[in-house]
PDB file of C-alpha atoms in Angstrom:
ATOM      1  CA  MET A   1     112.052 118.063  82.090  1.00  0.00           C
ATOM      2  CA  ASN A   2     110.231 118.014  78.922  1.00  0.00           C
ATOM      3  CA  THR A   3     108.790 114.582  78.058  1.00  0.00           C
ATOM      4  CA  GLU A   4     108.497 115.130  74.169  1.00  0.00           C
ATOM      5  CA  THR A   5     111.953 116.291  74.046  1.00  0.00           C
ATOM      6  CA  ASP A   6     113.544 113.521  76.298  1.00  0.00           C
ATOM      7  CA  GLU A   7     111.516 110.987  74.369  1.00  0.00           C
ATOM      8  CA  GLN A   8     112.809 112.308  71.078  1.00  0.00           C
ATOM      9  CA  HIS A   9     116.573 112.621  72.515  1.00  0.00           C
ATOM     10  CA  PHE A  10     116.176 108.903  73.666  1.00  0.00           C
ATOM     11  CA  THR A  11     114.780 107.646  70.448  1.00  0.00           C
ATOM     12  CA  ASP A  12     117.668 109.491  68.477  1.00  0.00           C
ATOM     13  CA  LEU A  13     120.164 107.897  71.078  1.00  0.00           C
ATOM     14  CA  TYR A  14     118.409 104.501  70.700  1.00  0.00           C
ATOM     15  CA  GLN A  15     118.398 104.474  66.947  1.00  0.00           C
ATOM     16  CA  ARG A  16     121.943 105.912  66.323  1.00  0.00           C
ATOM     17  CA  HIS A  17     123.677 103.811  68.915  1.00  0.00           C
ATOM     18  CA  TYR A  18     121.760 100.457  69.338  1.00  0.00           C
ATOM     19  CA  GLY A  19     123.991  98.557  66.785  1.00  0.00           C
ATOM     20  CA  SER A  20     127.187  99.822  68.476  1.00  0.00           C
ATOM     21  CA  ILE A  21     126.019  99.071  71.771  1.00  0.00           C
ATOM     22  CA  GLU A  22     124.811  95.654  70.801  1.00  0.00           C
ATOM     23  CA  ALA A  23     128.182  94.785  69.038  1.00  0.00           C
ATOM     24  CA  TYR A  24     129.979  95.610  72.320  1.00  0.00           C
ATOM     25  CA  VAL A  25     127.796  93.529  74.547  1.00  0.00           C
ATOM     26  CA  ARG A  26     127.789  90.440  71.987  1.00  0.00           C
ATOM     27  CA  ARG A  27     131.659  90.560  72.065  1.00  0.00           C
ATOM     28  CA  ARG A  28     131.616  90.248  75.743  1.00  0.00           C
ATOM     29  CA  VAL A  29     128.670  87.623  76.621  1.00  0.00           C
ATOM     30  CA  GLN A  30     126.891  84.600  75.770  1.00  0.00           C
ATOM     31  CA  PRO A  31     124.515  84.977  72.689  1.00  0.00           C
ATOM     32  CA  ASP A  32     121.411  84.339  74.660  1.00  0.00           C
ATOM     33  CA  ALA A  33     122.214  87.236  77.193  1.00  0.00           C
ATOM     34  CA  VAL A  34     122.909  90.250  74.632  1.00  0.00           C
ATOM     35  CA  ARG A  35     119.402  91.278  74.441  1.00  0.00           C
ATOM     36  CA  ASP A  36     118.987  91.560  78.272  1.00  0.00           C
ATOM     37  CA  VAL A  37     122.180  93.328  78.623  1.00  0.00           C
ATOM     38  CA  VAL A  38     121.400  95.769  75.937  1.00  0.00           C
ATOM     39  CA  ALA A  39     118.022  96.419  77.073  1.00  0.00           C
ATOM     40  CA  ASP A  40     119.388  97.199  80.611  1.00  0.00           C
ATOM     41  CA  VAL A  41     121.993  99.710  79.058  1.00  0.00           C
ATOM     42  CA  PHE A  42     119.025 101.637  77.214  1.00  0.00           C
ATOM     43  CA  LEU A  43     116.857 101.434  80.329  1.00  0.00           C
ATOM     44  CA  THR A  44     119.575 103.004  82.302  1.00  0.00           C
ATOM     45  CA  ALA A  45     119.918 105.738  79.461  1.00  0.00           C
ATOM     46  CA  TRP A  46     116.138 106.387  79.669  1.00  0.00           C
ATOM     47  CA  ARG A  47     116.336 106.734  83.653  1.00  0.00           C
ATOM     48  CA  ARG A  48     119.132 109.031  83.454  1.00  0.00           C
ATOM     49  CA  ILE A  49     118.241 110.895  80.119  1.00  0.00           C
ATOM     50  CA  ASP A  50     119.137 114.177  81.562  1.00  0.00           C
ATOM     51  CA  GLU A  51     122.810 113.023  82.123  1.00  0.00           C
ATOM     52  CA  VAL A  52     123.278 111.621  78.735  1.00  0.00           C
ATOM     53  CA  PRO A  53     125.742 113.848  77.060  1.00  0.00           C
ATOM     54  CA  GLY A  54     125.375 115.378  73.465  1.00  0.00           C
ATOM     55  CA  SER A  55     126.093 113.535  70.321  1.00  0.00           C
ATOM     56  CA  PRO A  56     129.816 113.100  70.168  1.00  0.00           C
ATOM     57  CA  ASP A  57     130.087 111.788  73.785  1.00  0.00           C
ATOM     58  CA  ALA A  58     126.778 109.944  73.884  1.00  0.00           C
ATOM     59  CA  LEU A  59     128.495 106.711  72.558  1.00  0.00           C
ATOM     60  CA  PRO A  60     131.331 106.734  75.178  1.00  0.00           C
ATOM     61  CA  TRP A  61     128.878 107.305  78.000  1.00  0.00           C
ATOM     62  CA  LEU A  62     126.867 104.350  76.663  1.00  0.00           C
ATOM     63  CA  TYR A  63     129.895 102.273  76.763  1.00  0.00           C
ATOM     64  CA  GLY A  64     130.615 103.310  80.084  1.00  0.00           C
ATOM     65  CA  VAL A  65     127.018 102.200  81.165  1.00  0.00           C
ATOM     66  CA  ALA A  66     127.361  98.816  79.164  1.00  0.00           C
ATOM     67  CA  ARG A  67     130.601  97.907  80.916  1.00  0.00           C
ATOM     68  CA  ARG A  68     128.839  98.355  84.354  1.00  0.00           C
ATOM     69  CA  THR A  69     125.837  96.506  83.431  1.00  0.00           C
ATOM     70  CA  LEU A  70     128.153  93.678  82.099  1.00  0.00           C
ATOM     71  CA  ALA A  71     130.149  93.860  85.405  1.00  0.00           C
ATOM     72  CA  ASN A  72     126.862  93.496  87.324  1.00  0.00           C
ATOM     73  CA  SER A  73     125.679  90.837  85.208  1.00  0.00           C
ATOM     74  CA  ARG A  74     129.037  88.909  85.718  1.00  0.00           C
ATOM     75  CA  ARG A  75     128.650  89.399  89.656  1.00  0.00           C
ATOM     76  CA  SER A  76     125.134  88.071  89.240  1.00  0.00           C
ATOM     77  CA  GLU A  77     126.380  84.961  87.353  1.00  0.00           C
ATOM     78  CA  ALA A  78     129.065  84.284  89.822  1.00  0.00           C
ATOM     79  CA  ARG A  79     126.669  84.411  92.829  1.00  0.00           C
ATOM     80  CA  ARG A  80     124.391  82.098  90.819  1.00  0.00           C
ATOM     81  CA  GLN A  81     127.428  79.592  89.992  1.00  0.00           C
ATOM     82  CA  ASN A  82     128.168  79.787  93.861  1.00  0.00           C
ATOM     83  CA  LEU A  83     124.577  78.742  94.699  1.00  0.00           C
ATOM     84  CA  VAL A  84     124.475  75.664  92.160  1.00  0.00           C
ATOM     85  CA  GLN A  85     127.737  74.471  93.685  1.00  0.00           C
ATOM     86  CA  VAL A  86     126.273  74.948  97.138  1.00  0.00           C
ATOM     87  CA  LEU A  87     123.085  73.129  96.163  1.00  0.00           C
ATOM     88  CA  ALA A  88     125.160  70.448  94.269  1.00  0.00           C
ATOM     89  CA  GLY A  89     127.099  69.683  97.386  1.00  0.00           C
ATOM     90  CA  GLN A  90     124.029  68.857  99.362  1.00  0.00           C
ATOM     91  CA  PRO A  91     123.288  65.516 100.385  1.00  0.00           C
ATOM     92  CA  THR A  92     120.508  63.653  98.164  1.00  0.00           C
ATOM     93  CA  GLY A  93     119.390  60.342  98.029  1.00  0.00           C
ATOM     94  CA  THR A  94     117.087  59.881 101.312  1.00  0.00           C
ATOM     95  CA  VAL A  95     113.618  61.665 101.443  1.00  0.00           C
ATOM     96  CA  THR A  96     112.503  62.249 105.085  1.00  0.00           C
ATOM     97  CA  ASP A  97     108.884  62.572 106.275  1.00  0.00           C
ATOM     98  CA  HIS A  98     108.418  66.075 107.082  1.00  0.00           C
ATOM     99  CA  ALA A  99     105.235  65.817 108.798  1.00  0.00           C
ATOM    100  CA  ASP A 100     106.566  66.033 112.414  1.00  0.00           C
ATOM    101  CA  THR A 101     108.592  69.194 111.537  1.00  0.00           C
ATOM    102  CA  VAL A 102     105.551  71.035 109.976  1.00  0.00           C
ATOM    103  CA  SER A 103     103.369  69.620 112.904  1.00  0.00           C
ATOM    104  CA  GLU A 104     105.909  71.184 115.177  1.00  0.00           C
ATOM    105  CA  GLN A 105     106.012  74.569 113.274  1.00  0.00           C
ATOM    106  CA  LEU A 106     102.263  74.788 113.135  1.00  0.00           C
ATOM    107  CA  ALA A 107     102.290  74.429 116.952  1.00  0.00           C
ATOM    108  CA  LEU A 108     105.114  76.915 117.250  1.00  0.00           C
ATOM    109  CA  ALA A 109     102.904  79.253 115.033  1.00  0.00           C
ATOM    110  CA  ALA A 110      99.815  78.847 117.136  1.00  0.00           C
ATOM    111  CA  ALA A 111     101.798  79.368 120.414  1.00  0.00           C
ATOM    112  CA  PHE A 112     103.236  82.699 118.983  1.00  0.00           C
ATOM    113  CA  ASP A 113      99.692  83.725 117.834  1.00  0.00           C
ATOM    114  CA  VAL A 114      98.323  83.898 121.438  1.00  0.00           C
ATOM    115  CA  LEU A 115     101.505  85.638 122.998  1.00  0.00           C
ATOM    116  CA  SER A 116     101.089  89.173 123.814  1.00  0.00           C
ATOM    117  CA  TYR A 117     102.290  91.778 121.137  1.00  0.00           C
ATOM    118  CA  ALA A 118     104.997  92.832 123.580  1.00  0.00           C
ATOM    119  CA  ASP A 119     106.264  89.116 123.834  1.00  0.00           C
ATOM    120  CA  GLN A 120     105.919  88.785 120.054  1.00  0.00           C
ATOM    121  CA  GLU A 121     108.166  91.843 119.438  1.00  0.00           C
ATOM    122  CA  VAL A 122     110.676  90.808 121.761  1.00  0.00           C
ATOM    123  CA  LEU A 123     111.038  87.645 119.769  1.00  0.00           C
ATOM    124  CA  ARG A 124     110.849  88.977 116.505  1.00  0.00           C
ATOM    125  CA  LEU A 125     113.616  91.439 117.279  1.00  0.00           C
ATOM    126  CA  ALA A 126     115.812  88.613 118.702  1.00  0.00           C
ATOM    127  CA  LEU A 127     114.975  85.844 116.134  1.00  0.00           C
ATOM    128  CA  TRP A 128     113.713  87.352 112.866  1.00  0.00           C
ATOM    129  CA  GLU A 129     115.768  90.539 112.884  1.00  0.00           C
ATOM    130  CA  GLN A 130     118.727  88.745 114.743  1.00  0.00           C
ATOM    131  CA  LEU A 131     119.373  91.831 116.554  1.00  0.00           C
ATOM    132  CA  PRO A 132     122.003  91.672 119.291  1.00  0.00           C
ATOM    133  CA  PRO A 133     120.619  92.526 122.841  1.00  0.00           C
ATOM    134  CA  ASP A 134     122.012  95.984 122.945  1.00  0.00           C
ATOM    135  CA  GLN A 135     120.451  96.844 119.632  1.00  0.00           C
ATOM    136  CA  ALA A 136     117.004  95.170 120.310  1.00  0.00           C
ATOM    137  CA  ALA A 137     117.017  97.070 123.656  1.00  0.00           C
ATOM    138  CA  LYS A 138     117.409 100.278 121.863  1.00  0.00           C
ATOM    139  CA  ALA A 139     114.682  99.353 119.518  1.00  0.00           C
ATOM    140  CA  LEU A 140     112.240  98.595 122.347  1.00  0.00           C
ATOM    141  CA  GLY A 141     113.631 101.788 124.274  1.00  0.00           C
ATOM    142  CA  CYS A 142     114.653  99.865 127.402  1.00  0.00           C
ATOM    143  CA  ARG A 143     117.979  98.826 128.932  1.00  0.00           C
ATOM    144  CA  VAL A 144     119.707  95.599 127.913  1.00  0.00           C
ATOM    145  CA  ALA A 145     119.038  93.837 131.085  1.00  0.00           C
ATOM    146  CA  THR A 146     115.513  94.718 130.812  1.00  0.00           C
ATOM    147  CA  PHE A 147     115.321  93.187 127.184  1.00  0.00           C
ATOM    148  CA  ARG A 148     117.102  90.062 128.295  1.00  0.00           C
ATOM    149  CA  VAL A 149     114.600  89.556 131.080  1.00  0.00           C
ATOM    150  CA  ARG A 150     111.755  90.011 128.609  1.00  0.00           C
ATOM    151  CA  LEU A 151     113.206  87.780 125.905  1.00  0.00           C
ATOM    152  CA  HIS A 152     113.839  84.958 128.653  1.00  0.00           C
ATOM    153  CA  ARG A 153     110.032  85.336 130.068  1.00  0.00           C
ATOM    154  CA  ALA A 154     108.946  85.440 126.271  1.00  0.00           C
ATOM    155  CA  ARG A 155     110.811  82.316 125.445  1.00  0.00           C
ATOM    156  CA  LYS A 156     109.505  80.463 128.521  1.00  0.00           C
ATOM    157  CA  ARG A 157     105.767  81.632 127.435  1.00  0.00           C
ATOM    158  CA  LEU A 158     106.148  80.361 123.925  1.00  0.00           C
ATOM    159  CA  LEU A 159     107.615  77.094 124.873  1.00  0.00           C
ATOM    160  CA  ARG A 160     104.984  76.550 127.594  1.00  0.00           C
ATOM    161  CA  GLY A 161     102.202  77.470 124.886  1.00  0.00           C
ATOM    162  CA  THR A 162     103.410  74.967 122.384  1.00  0.00           C
ATOM    163  CA  ALA A 163     103.004  72.257 125.105  1.00  0.00           C
ATOM    164  CA  ASP A 164      99.319  73.587 125.827  1.00  0.00           C
ATOM    165  CA  VAL A 165      98.240  73.797 121.890  1.00  0.00           C
ATOM    166  CA  PRO A 166      95.921  70.837 121.183  1.00  0.00           C
ATOM    167  CA  GLU A 167      97.049  68.632 118.239  1.00  0.00           C
ATOM    168  CA  HIS A 168      94.115  69.433 116.121  1.00  0.00           C
ATOM    169  CA  GLU A 169      94.428  73.415 116.556  1.00  0.00           C
ATOM    170  CA  SER A 170      98.021  73.379 115.738  1.00  0.00           C
ATOM    171  CA  ASN A 171      97.315  71.744 112.439  1.00  0.00           C
ATOM    172  CA  ALA A 172      94.681  73.856 111.640  1.00  0.00           C
ATOM    173  CA  ARG A 173      96.616  77.056 112.123  1.00  0.00           C
ATOM    174  CA  SER A 174      99.450  78.569 110.745  1.00  0.00           C
ATOM    175  CA  ALA A 175     101.256  81.991 110.825  1.00  0.00           C
ATOM    176  CA  PRO A 176     102.406  83.185 107.543  1.00  0.00           C
ATOM    177  CA  GLY A 177     106.197  84.189 107.339  1.00  0.00           C
ATOM    178  CA  LEU A 178     106.750  82.445 110.666  1.00  0.00           C
ATOM    179  CA  GLY A 179     108.739  79.723 109.206  1.00  0.00           C
ATOM    180  CA  ALA A 180     110.926  77.163 111.084  1.00  0.00           C
ATOM    181  CA  MET A 181     112.084  79.392 114.092  1.00  0.00           C
ATOM    182  CA  PRO A 182     115.620  78.634 115.001  1.00  0.00           C
ATOM    183  CA  MET A 183     116.310  76.883 118.377  1.00  0.00           C
ATOM    184  CA  ASN A 184     119.291  79.284 119.124  1.00  0.00           C
ATOM    185  CA  TRP A 185     116.841  81.805 120.844  1.00  0.00           C
ATOM    186  CA  GLY A 186     119.516  84.780 120.957  1.00  0.00           C
ATOM    187  CA  GLY A 187     120.934  86.341 123.867  1.00  0.00           C
ATOM    188  CA  SER A 188     123.418  84.962 126.367  1.00  0.00           C
ATOM    189  CA  ASP A 189     120.903  83.492 128.850  1.00  0.00           C
ATOM    190  CA  ALA A 190     119.710  80.897 126.247  1.00  0.00           C
TER     191      ALA A 190
END
């Protein structure tokens, strides 16, 4: 791969076909999205410069890249619209005081911090990674029954620890990334 040759090849490709690709894209998307899509097409061309065919076939190749880029853009827009619809359907109007929730989360984070590494890892696999017991057991290198016992004991120690954390300590400590731990603790012995 010769960088100077690649740069020249890309520059020629860009200068020769930018107008055609822009027109192709402009006929298919809103005006405010044209530049972004065209930029993505040429970014792909630069990243795959070794795959770009010679002169007569370069434009059809770029059209294919543009078509796939537009398809990706449409899928992204559809996901965004779905999210907007979901959020629009959420109840509004009442604002609740989140202080109790935050206080509980901080107490939980403080209790989690004092657990042994083994207990933390069992809880992480079950809660954060949401692994079923058989997969979590494989990750830990133990049997499923052993994992379930460890999970049960770790949950008990965590819940006991939340009761032992003084109010001022739970308000002063937090564990980044802990977030709201779901009350569905995983496993069938919950």
